[in-house]
């Protein structure tokens, strides 16, 4: 089934509803979008937290259809506007990104049942410090050519056991190539390069991107 067909099927599912609200994190109001399947009483098979790049926001994952389709597959799907983006408050100059992420996970009830965190581009500035300072916060990690991979040495990658699925576009020779080189060193890491895709490869090749993402989720969550 094509990605457009998957989007249409999920959009036609009347039991899937969008919930939007602010949550308090590190003294800031952070905007959250969550797709909820109100027709299911069962516990979700797993949780996804979607971050975003510099030119984007949580709206990107909504418009792409990711939140709807992810919820339709039985997962909890949450996307946020990072500090200073979308509808969220601007961050203080003293903000510690790893601490912010820990408090965010608690605010969205992902501190006990761990999520897969999807982290494109600029959001690597938040996800990578968390990955190396608090790997226990992750069930899995999907970096999408994140910034800042060079701030951590090879031994840090080789010793990090978080299940990781790096996805980049073949037309992203700078950040994409750097991400592949680093994440391929992780013992539980896998790397993927999408053909005919640029830096936001999830926009250029959404069907292949999500196919890889859901296959990784099945491996990590077991469902």
PDB file of C-alpha atoms in Angstrom:
ATOM      1  CA  UNK A   1       0.000   0.000   0.000  1.00  0.00           C
ATOM      2  CA  UNK A   2       1.379   3.418  -0.963  1.00  0.00           C
ATOM      3  CA  UNK A   3       2.014   6.054   1.676  1.00  0.00           C
ATOM      4  CA  UNK A   4      -0.842   8.159   0.321  1.00  0.00           C
ATOM      5  CA  UNK A   5      -3.177   5.181   0.647  1.00  0.00           C
ATOM      6  CA  UNK A   6      -1.986   4.562   4.210  1.00  0.00           C
ATOM      7  CA  UNK A   7      -2.595   8.223   5.048  1.00  0.00           C
ATOM      8  CA  UNK A   8      -6.070   8.137   3.555  1.00  0.00           C
ATOM      9  CA  UNK A   9      -7.005   4.960   5.429  1.00  0.00           C
ATOM     10  CA  UNK A  10      -5.775   6.374   8.744  1.00  0.00           C
ATOM     11  CA  UNK A  11      -7.532   9.703   8.136  1.00  0.00           C
ATOM     12  CA  UNK A  12     -10.795   7.844   7.494  1.00  0.00           C
ATOM     13  CA  UNK A  13     -10.548   6.040  10.830  1.00  0.00           C
ATOM     14  CA  UNK A  14     -13.031   7.922  13.023  1.00  0.00           C
ATOM     15  CA  UNK A  15     -11.629   6.388  16.210  1.00  0.00           C
ATOM     16  CA  UNK A  16      -8.336   8.259  15.799  1.00  0.00           C
ATOM     17  CA  UNK A  17      -8.458  11.779  17.231  1.00  0.00           C
ATOM     18  CA  UNK A  18      -5.915  14.568  17.556  1.00  0.00           C
ATOM     19  CA  UNK A  19      -5.279  16.025  21.006  1.00  0.00           C
ATOM     20  CA  UNK A  20      -3.342  19.294  21.271  1.00  0.00           C
ATOM     21  CA  UNK A  21      -2.176  20.937  24.481  1.00  0.00           C
ATOM     22  CA  UNK A  22       0.679  22.691  26.252  1.00  0.00           C
ATOM     23  CA  UNK A  23       2.788  20.868  28.813  1.00  0.00           C
ATOM     24  CA  UNK A  24       5.070  22.543  31.350  1.00  0.00           C
ATOM     25  CA  UNK A  25       8.722  21.586  30.879  1.00  0.00           C
ATOM     26  CA  UNK A  26      11.712  23.296  32.494  1.00  0.00           C
ATOM     27  CA  UNK A  27       9.601  26.395  33.174  1.00  0.00           C
ATOM     28  CA  UNK A  28       8.427  26.643  29.558  1.00  0.00           C
ATOM     29  CA  UNK A  29       5.146  25.939  27.830  1.00  0.00           C
ATOM     30  CA  UNK A  30       5.846  23.242  25.250  1.00  0.00           C
ATOM     31  CA  UNK A  31       3.257  22.507  22.584  1.00  0.00           C
ATOM     32  CA  UNK A  32       2.298  18.859  22.131  1.00  0.00           C
ATOM     33  CA  UNK A  33       0.297  17.082  19.475  1.00  0.00           C
ATOM     34  CA  UNK A  34      -0.824  13.527  20.176  1.00  0.00           C
ATOM     35  CA  UNK A  35      -2.843  11.200  18.000  1.00  0.00           C
ATOM     36  CA  UNK A  36      -5.081   9.003  20.127  1.00  0.00           C
ATOM     37  CA  UNK A  37      -7.046   5.922  19.105  1.00  0.00           C
ATOM     38  CA  UNK A  38     -10.168   6.319  21.223  1.00  0.00           C
ATOM     39  CA  UNK A  39     -11.590   3.071  19.864  1.00  0.00           C
ATOM     40  CA  UNK A  40      -8.994   0.921  21.564  1.00  0.00           C
ATOM     41  CA  UNK A  41      -8.816   0.245  25.285  1.00  0.00           C
ATOM     42  CA  UNK A  42      -5.702  -1.897  25.004  1.00  0.00           C
ATOM     43  CA  UNK A  43      -2.291  -0.596  26.006  1.00  0.00           C
ATOM     44  CA  UNK A  44      -0.386   0.748  22.961  1.00  0.00           C
ATOM     45  CA  UNK A  45       2.196  -1.574  21.455  1.00  0.00           C
ATOM     46  CA  UNK A  46       4.808   1.128  22.004  1.00  0.00           C
ATOM     47  CA  UNK A  47       5.400   4.874  22.055  1.00  0.00           C
ATOM     48  CA  UNK A  48       6.958   7.297  19.574  1.00  0.00           C
ATOM     49  CA  UNK A  49       8.196  10.800  20.358  1.00  0.00           C
ATOM     50  CA  UNK A  50       8.755  12.882  17.211  1.00  0.00           C
ATOM     51  CA  UNK A  51      11.104  15.878  17.299  1.00  0.00           C
ATOM     52  CA  UNK A  52      11.754  18.151  14.312  1.00  0.00           C
ATOM     53  CA  UNK A  53      14.324  20.068  12.294  1.00  0.00           C
ATOM     54  CA  UNK A  54      15.011  23.805  12.246  1.00  0.00           C
ATOM     55  CA  UNK A  55      12.584  24.656   9.434  1.00  0.00           C
ATOM     56  CA  UNK A  56       9.812  22.464  10.813  1.00  0.00           C
ATOM     57  CA  UNK A  57       7.620  21.760  13.848  1.00  0.00           C
ATOM     58  CA  UNK A  58       5.214  19.138  15.152  1.00  0.00           C
ATOM     59  CA  UNK A  59       2.876  20.290  12.380  1.00  0.00           C
ATOM     60  CA  UNK A  60       5.216  18.602   9.895  1.00  0.00           C
ATOM     61  CA  UNK A  61       4.517  15.130  11.289  1.00  0.00           C
ATOM     62  CA  UNK A  62       0.794  15.876  11.345  1.00  0.00           C
ATOM     63  CA  UNK A  63       0.675  17.041   7.725  1.00  0.00           C
ATOM     64  CA  UNK A  64       2.880  14.190   6.547  1.00  0.00           C
ATOM     65  CA  UNK A  65       0.427  11.725   8.053  1.00  0.00           C
ATOM     66  CA  UNK A  66       2.951  10.146  10.389  1.00  0.00           C
ATOM     67  CA  UNK A  67       0.924  10.723  13.556  1.00  0.00           C
ATOM     68  CA  UNK A  68      -2.285   9.277  12.074  1.00  0.00           C
ATOM     69  CA  UNK A  69      -0.695   6.207  10.526  1.00  0.00           C
ATOM     70  CA  UNK A  70       1.441   5.508  13.596  1.00  0.00           C
ATOM     71  CA  UNK A  71      -1.636   5.623  15.836  1.00  0.00           C
ATOM     72  CA  UNK A  72      -3.558   3.399  13.409  1.00  0.00           C
ATOM     73  CA  UNK A  73      -0.835   0.779  13.816  1.00  0.00           C
ATOM     74  CA  UNK A  74      -1.441   0.619  17.558  1.00  0.00           C
ATOM     75  CA  UNK A  75       1.342   2.912  18.759  1.00  0.00           C
ATOM     76  CA  UNK A  76       1.112   6.063  20.830  1.00  0.00           C
ATOM     77  CA  UNK A  77       2.255   8.969  18.635  1.00  0.00           C
ATOM     78  CA  UNK A  78       3.406  12.248  20.200  1.00  0.00           C
ATOM     79  CA  UNK A  79       5.079  15.210  18.495  1.00  0.00           C
ATOM     80  CA  UNK A  80       6.250  18.411  20.142  1.00  0.00           C
ATOM     81  CA  UNK A  81       7.413  21.873  19.152  1.00  0.00           C
ATOM     82  CA  UNK A  82      10.916  22.242  20.538  1.00  0.00           C
ATOM     83  CA  UNK A  83      11.691  25.389  22.579  1.00  0.00           C
ATOM     84  CA  UNK A  84      11.644  28.465  20.382  1.00  0.00           C
ATOM     85  CA  UNK A  85       9.794  26.739  17.529  1.00  0.00           C
ATOM     86  CA  UNK A  86       6.138  26.494  16.554  1.00  0.00           C
ATOM     87  CA  UNK A  87       3.938  27.403  19.489  1.00  0.00           C
ATOM     88  CA  UNK A  88       6.441  26.617  22.249  1.00  0.00           C
ATOM     89  CA  UNK A  89       8.134  29.193  24.472  1.00  0.00           C
ATOM     90  CA  UNK A  90      11.649  30.378  23.718  1.00  0.00           C
ATOM     91  CA  UNK A  91      14.337  28.685  25.805  1.00  0.00           C
ATOM     92  CA  UNK A  92      16.569  30.451  28.332  1.00  0.00           C
ATOM     93  CA  UNK A  93      20.225  30.761  27.411  1.00  0.00           C
ATOM     94  CA  UNK A  94      21.069  28.433  30.285  1.00  0.00           C
ATOM     95  CA  UNK A  95      18.902  25.540  29.064  1.00  0.00           C
ATOM     96  CA  UNK A  96      20.526  22.124  29.428  1.00  0.00           C
ATOM     97  CA  UNK A  97      19.205  19.996  26.572  1.00  0.00           C
ATOM     98  CA  UNK A  98      19.580  16.593  28.249  1.00  0.00           C
ATOM     99  CA  UNK A  99      17.800  17.798  31.384  1.00  0.00           C
ATOM    100  CA  UNK A 100      15.059  19.322  29.248  1.00  0.00           C
ATOM    101  CA  UNK A 101      14.556  16.004  27.473  1.00  0.00           C
ATOM    102  CA  UNK A 102      14.309  14.095  30.746  1.00  0.00           C
ATOM    103  CA  UNK A 103      11.703  16.538  32.034  1.00  0.00           C
ATOM    104  CA  UNK A 104       9.869  16.403  28.709  1.00  0.00           C
ATOM    105  CA  UNK A 105       9.648  12.612  28.835  1.00  0.00           C
ATOM    106  CA  UNK A 106       8.181  12.863  32.311  1.00  0.00           C
ATOM    107  CA  UNK A 107       5.694  15.551  31.240  1.00  0.00           C
ATOM    108  CA  UNK A 108       4.361  13.400  28.378  1.00  0.00           C
ATOM    109  CA  UNK A 109       4.342  10.179  30.440  1.00  0.00           C
ATOM    110  CA  UNK A 110       7.215   8.523  28.623  1.00  0.00           C
ATOM    111  CA  UNK A 111       9.602   8.271  31.557  1.00  0.00           C
ATOM    112  CA  UNK A 112       8.395   4.837  32.713  1.00  0.00           C
ATOM    113  CA  UNK A 113       7.443   3.157  29.439  1.00  0.00           C
ATOM    114  CA  UNK A 114      10.299   4.267  27.205  1.00  0.00           C
ATOM    115  CA  UNK A 115       9.723   5.595  23.661  1.00  0.00           C
ATOM    116  CA  UNK A 116      11.422   5.427  20.338  1.00  0.00           C
ATOM    117  CA  UNK A 117      12.634   8.979  19.777  1.00  0.00           C
ATOM    118  CA  UNK A 118      12.699  10.213  16.168  1.00  0.00           C
ATOM    119  CA  UNK A 119      15.206  13.025  15.820  1.00  0.00           C
ATOM    120  CA  UNK A 120      15.838  14.859  12.524  1.00  0.00           C
ATOM    121  CA  UNK A 121      18.515  17.457  11.922  1.00  0.00           C
ATOM    122  CA  UNK A 122      18.518  20.312  14.484  1.00  0.00           C
ATOM    123  CA  UNK A 123      16.792  18.173  17.113  1.00  0.00           C
ATOM    124  CA  UNK A 124      20.005  16.181  17.419  1.00  0.00           C
ATOM    125  CA  UNK A 125      21.087  19.002  19.710  1.00  0.00           C
ATOM    126  CA  UNK A 126      18.506  17.658  22.162  1.00  0.00           C
ATOM    127  CA  UNK A 127      18.444  13.926  21.450  1.00  0.00           C
ATOM    128  CA  UNK A 128      22.186  13.253  21.248  1.00  0.00           C
ATOM    129  CA  UNK A 129      23.058  14.652  24.708  1.00  0.00           C
ATOM    130  CA  UNK A 130      20.250  12.495  26.086  1.00  0.00           C
ATOM    131  CA  UNK A 131      21.503   9.461  24.165  1.00  0.00           C
ATOM    132  CA  UNK A 132      24.969   9.644  25.678  1.00  0.00           C
ATOM    133  CA  UNK A 133      24.135  10.974  29.141  1.00  0.00           C
ATOM    134  CA  UNK A 134      20.958   8.966  29.734  1.00  0.00           C
ATOM    135  CA  UNK A 135      20.733   6.024  27.322  1.00  0.00           C
ATOM    136  CA  UNK A 136      18.273   4.369  29.689  1.00  0.00           C
ATOM    137  CA  UNK A 137      15.683   6.968  28.608  1.00  0.00           C
ATOM    138  CA  UNK A 138      15.352   5.327  25.181  1.00  0.00           C
ATOM    139  CA  UNK A 139      13.550   2.232  23.998  1.00  0.00           C
ATOM    140  CA  UNK A 140      15.014   3.010  20.604  1.00  0.00           C
ATOM    141  CA  UNK A 141      16.410   5.909  18.602  1.00  0.00           C
ATOM    142  CA  UNK A 142      15.802   6.942  14.985  1.00  0.00           C
ATOM    143  CA  UNK A 143      18.257   9.714  14.079  1.00  0.00           C
ATOM    144  CA  UNK A 144      17.611  11.379  10.722  1.00  0.00           C
ATOM    145  CA  UNK A 145      20.884  13.106   9.828  1.00  0.00           C
ATOM    146  CA  UNK A 146      21.006  14.912  13.191  1.00  0.00           C
ATOM    147  CA  UNK A 147      23.361  17.780  13.859  1.00  0.00           C
ATOM    148  CA  UNK A 148      26.117  17.340  16.425  1.00  0.00           C
ATOM    149  CA  UNK A 149      27.220  13.753  15.781  1.00  0.00           C
ATOM    150  CA  UNK A 150      30.856  14.875  15.746  1.00  0.00           C
ATOM    151  CA  UNK A 151      30.647  16.162  19.323  1.00  0.00           C
ATOM    152  CA  UNK A 152      30.918  12.595  20.605  1.00  0.00           C
ATOM    153  CA  UNK A 153      33.905  10.327  20.088  1.00  0.00           C
ATOM    154  CA  UNK A 154      33.988   6.892  18.482  1.00  0.00           C
ATOM    155  CA  UNK A 155      34.259   5.077  21.802  1.00  0.00           C
ATOM    156  CA  UNK A 156      31.035   6.710  22.990  1.00  0.00           C
ATOM    157  CA  UNK A 157      29.239   5.316  19.958  1.00  0.00           C
ATOM    158  CA  UNK A 158      30.854   1.890  20.237  1.00  0.00           C
ATOM    159  CA  UNK A 159      29.900   1.598  23.911  1.00  0.00           C
ATOM    160  CA  UNK A 160      26.303   2.788  23.572  1.00  0.00           C
ATOM    161  CA  UNK A 161      23.868  -0.139  23.404  1.00  0.00           C
ATOM    162  CA  UNK A 162      20.671   1.728  22.554  1.00  0.00           C
ATOM    163  CA  UNK A 163      18.847   0.176  19.591  1.00  0.00           C
ATOM    164  CA  UNK A 164      19.370   2.718  16.827  1.00  0.00           C
ATOM    165  CA  UNK A 165      18.078   3.051  13.260  1.00  0.00           C
ATOM    166  CA  UNK A 166      19.790   5.817  11.299  1.00  0.00           C
ATOM    167  CA  UNK A 167      17.971   6.982   8.164  1.00  0.00           C
ATOM    168  CA  UNK A 168      19.479   9.498   5.731  1.00  0.00           C
ATOM    169  CA  UNK A 169      19.031  10.596   2.135  1.00  0.00           C
ATOM    170  CA  UNK A 170      21.629   9.934  -0.546  1.00  0.00           C
ATOM    171  CA  UNK A 171      21.475  13.618  -1.537  1.00  0.00           C
ATOM    172  CA  UNK A 172      22.601  14.726   1.925  1.00  0.00           C
ATOM    173  CA  UNK A 173      26.366  14.179   1.577  1.00  0.00           C
ATOM    174  CA  UNK A 174      27.371  16.229   4.613  1.00  0.00           C
ATOM    175  CA  UNK A 175      25.130  15.512   7.618  1.00  0.00           C
ATOM    176  CA  UNK A 176      23.856  12.252   6.151  1.00  0.00           C
ATOM    177  CA  UNK A 177      27.288  10.779   5.545  1.00  0.00           C
ATOM    178  CA  UNK A 178      28.510  11.874   8.988  1.00  0.00           C
ATOM    179  CA  UNK A 179      25.498  10.246  10.653  1.00  0.00           C
ATOM    180  CA  UNK A 180      25.978   6.967   8.811  1.00  0.00           C
ATOM    181  CA  UNK A 181      29.655   6.830   9.749  1.00  0.00           C
ATOM    182  CA  UNK A 182      28.949   7.403  13.439  1.00  0.00           C
ATOM    183  CA  UNK A 183      25.822   5.316  13.988  1.00  0.00           C
ATOM    184  CA  UNK A 184      27.242   2.342  12.080  1.00  0.00           C
ATOM    185  CA  UNK A 185      29.673   1.946  14.988  1.00  0.00           C
ATOM    186  CA  UNK A 186      26.925   1.285  17.536  1.00  0.00           C
ATOM    187  CA  UNK A 187      26.600  -2.397  18.494  1.00  0.00           C
ATOM    188  CA  UNK A 188      22.808  -2.317  18.173  1.00  0.00           C
ATOM    189  CA  UNK A 189      22.739   0.153  15.309  1.00  0.00           C
ATOM    190  CA  UNK A 190      21.468  -0.158  11.761  1.00  0.00           C
ATOM    191  CA  UNK A 191      21.872   2.401   8.981  1.00  0.00           C
ATOM    192  CA  UNK A 192      19.732   3.118   5.925  1.00  0.00           C
ATOM    193  CA  UNK A 193      20.235   5.444   2.963  1.00  0.00           C
ATOM    194  CA  UNK A 194      17.162   6.402   0.931  1.00  0.00           C
ATOM    195  CA  UNK A 195      17.635   6.904  -2.780  1.00  0.00           C
ATOM    196  CA  UNK A 196      16.714  10.206  -4.402  1.00  0.00           C
ATOM    197  CA  UNK A 197      16.193  11.876  -1.018  1.00  0.00           C
ATOM    198  CA  UNK A 198      17.691  14.992   0.529  1.00  0.00           C
ATOM    199  CA  UNK A 199      18.224  16.134   4.100  1.00  0.00           C
ATOM    200  CA  UNK A 200      14.535  15.803   5.160  1.00  0.00           C
ATOM    201  CA  UNK A 201      14.412  12.329   3.607  1.00  0.00           C
ATOM    202  CA  UNK A 202      11.091  11.554   5.295  1.00  0.00           C
ATOM    203  CA  UNK A 203       9.481  14.203   3.055  1.00  0.00           C
ATOM    204  CA  UNK A 204      11.193  13.051  -0.135  1.00  0.00           C
ATOM    205  CA  UNK A 205      10.630   9.306   0.349  1.00  0.00           C
ATOM    206  CA  UNK A 206       7.862   8.954   2.943  1.00  0.00           C
ATOM    207  CA  UNK A 207       6.830   5.422   2.012  1.00  0.00           C
ATOM    208  CA  UNK A 208      10.318   3.961   2.353  1.00  0.00           C
ATOM    209  CA  UNK A 209      11.086   6.035   5.444  1.00  0.00           C
ATOM    210  CA  UNK A 210       8.009   4.831   7.302  1.00  0.00           C
ATOM    211  CA  UNK A 211       8.479   1.250   6.127  1.00  0.00           C
ATOM    212  CA  UNK A 212      11.905   1.245   7.784  1.00  0.00           C
ATOM    213  CA  UNK A 213      10.576   3.030  10.867  1.00  0.00           C
ATOM    214  CA  UNK A 214       7.763   0.544  11.484  1.00  0.00           C
ATOM    215  CA  UNK A 215      10.015  -2.456  10.847  1.00  0.00           C
ATOM    216  CA  UNK A 216      12.403  -1.080  13.464  1.00  0.00           C
ATOM    217  CA  UNK A 217       9.490  -0.542  15.862  1.00  0.00           C
ATOM    218  CA  UNK A 218       8.412  -4.162  15.503  1.00  0.00           C
ATOM    219  CA  UNK A 219      11.929  -5.285  16.352  1.00  0.00           C
ATOM    220  CA  UNK A 220      12.237  -2.949  19.328  1.00  0.00           C
ATOM    221  CA  UNK A 221       8.735  -3.266  20.763  1.00  0.00           C
ATOM    222  CA  UNK A 222       8.130  -6.833  19.666  1.00  0.00           C
ATOM    223  CA  UNK A 223       4.810  -5.789  18.103  1.00  0.00           C
TER     224      UNK A 223
END
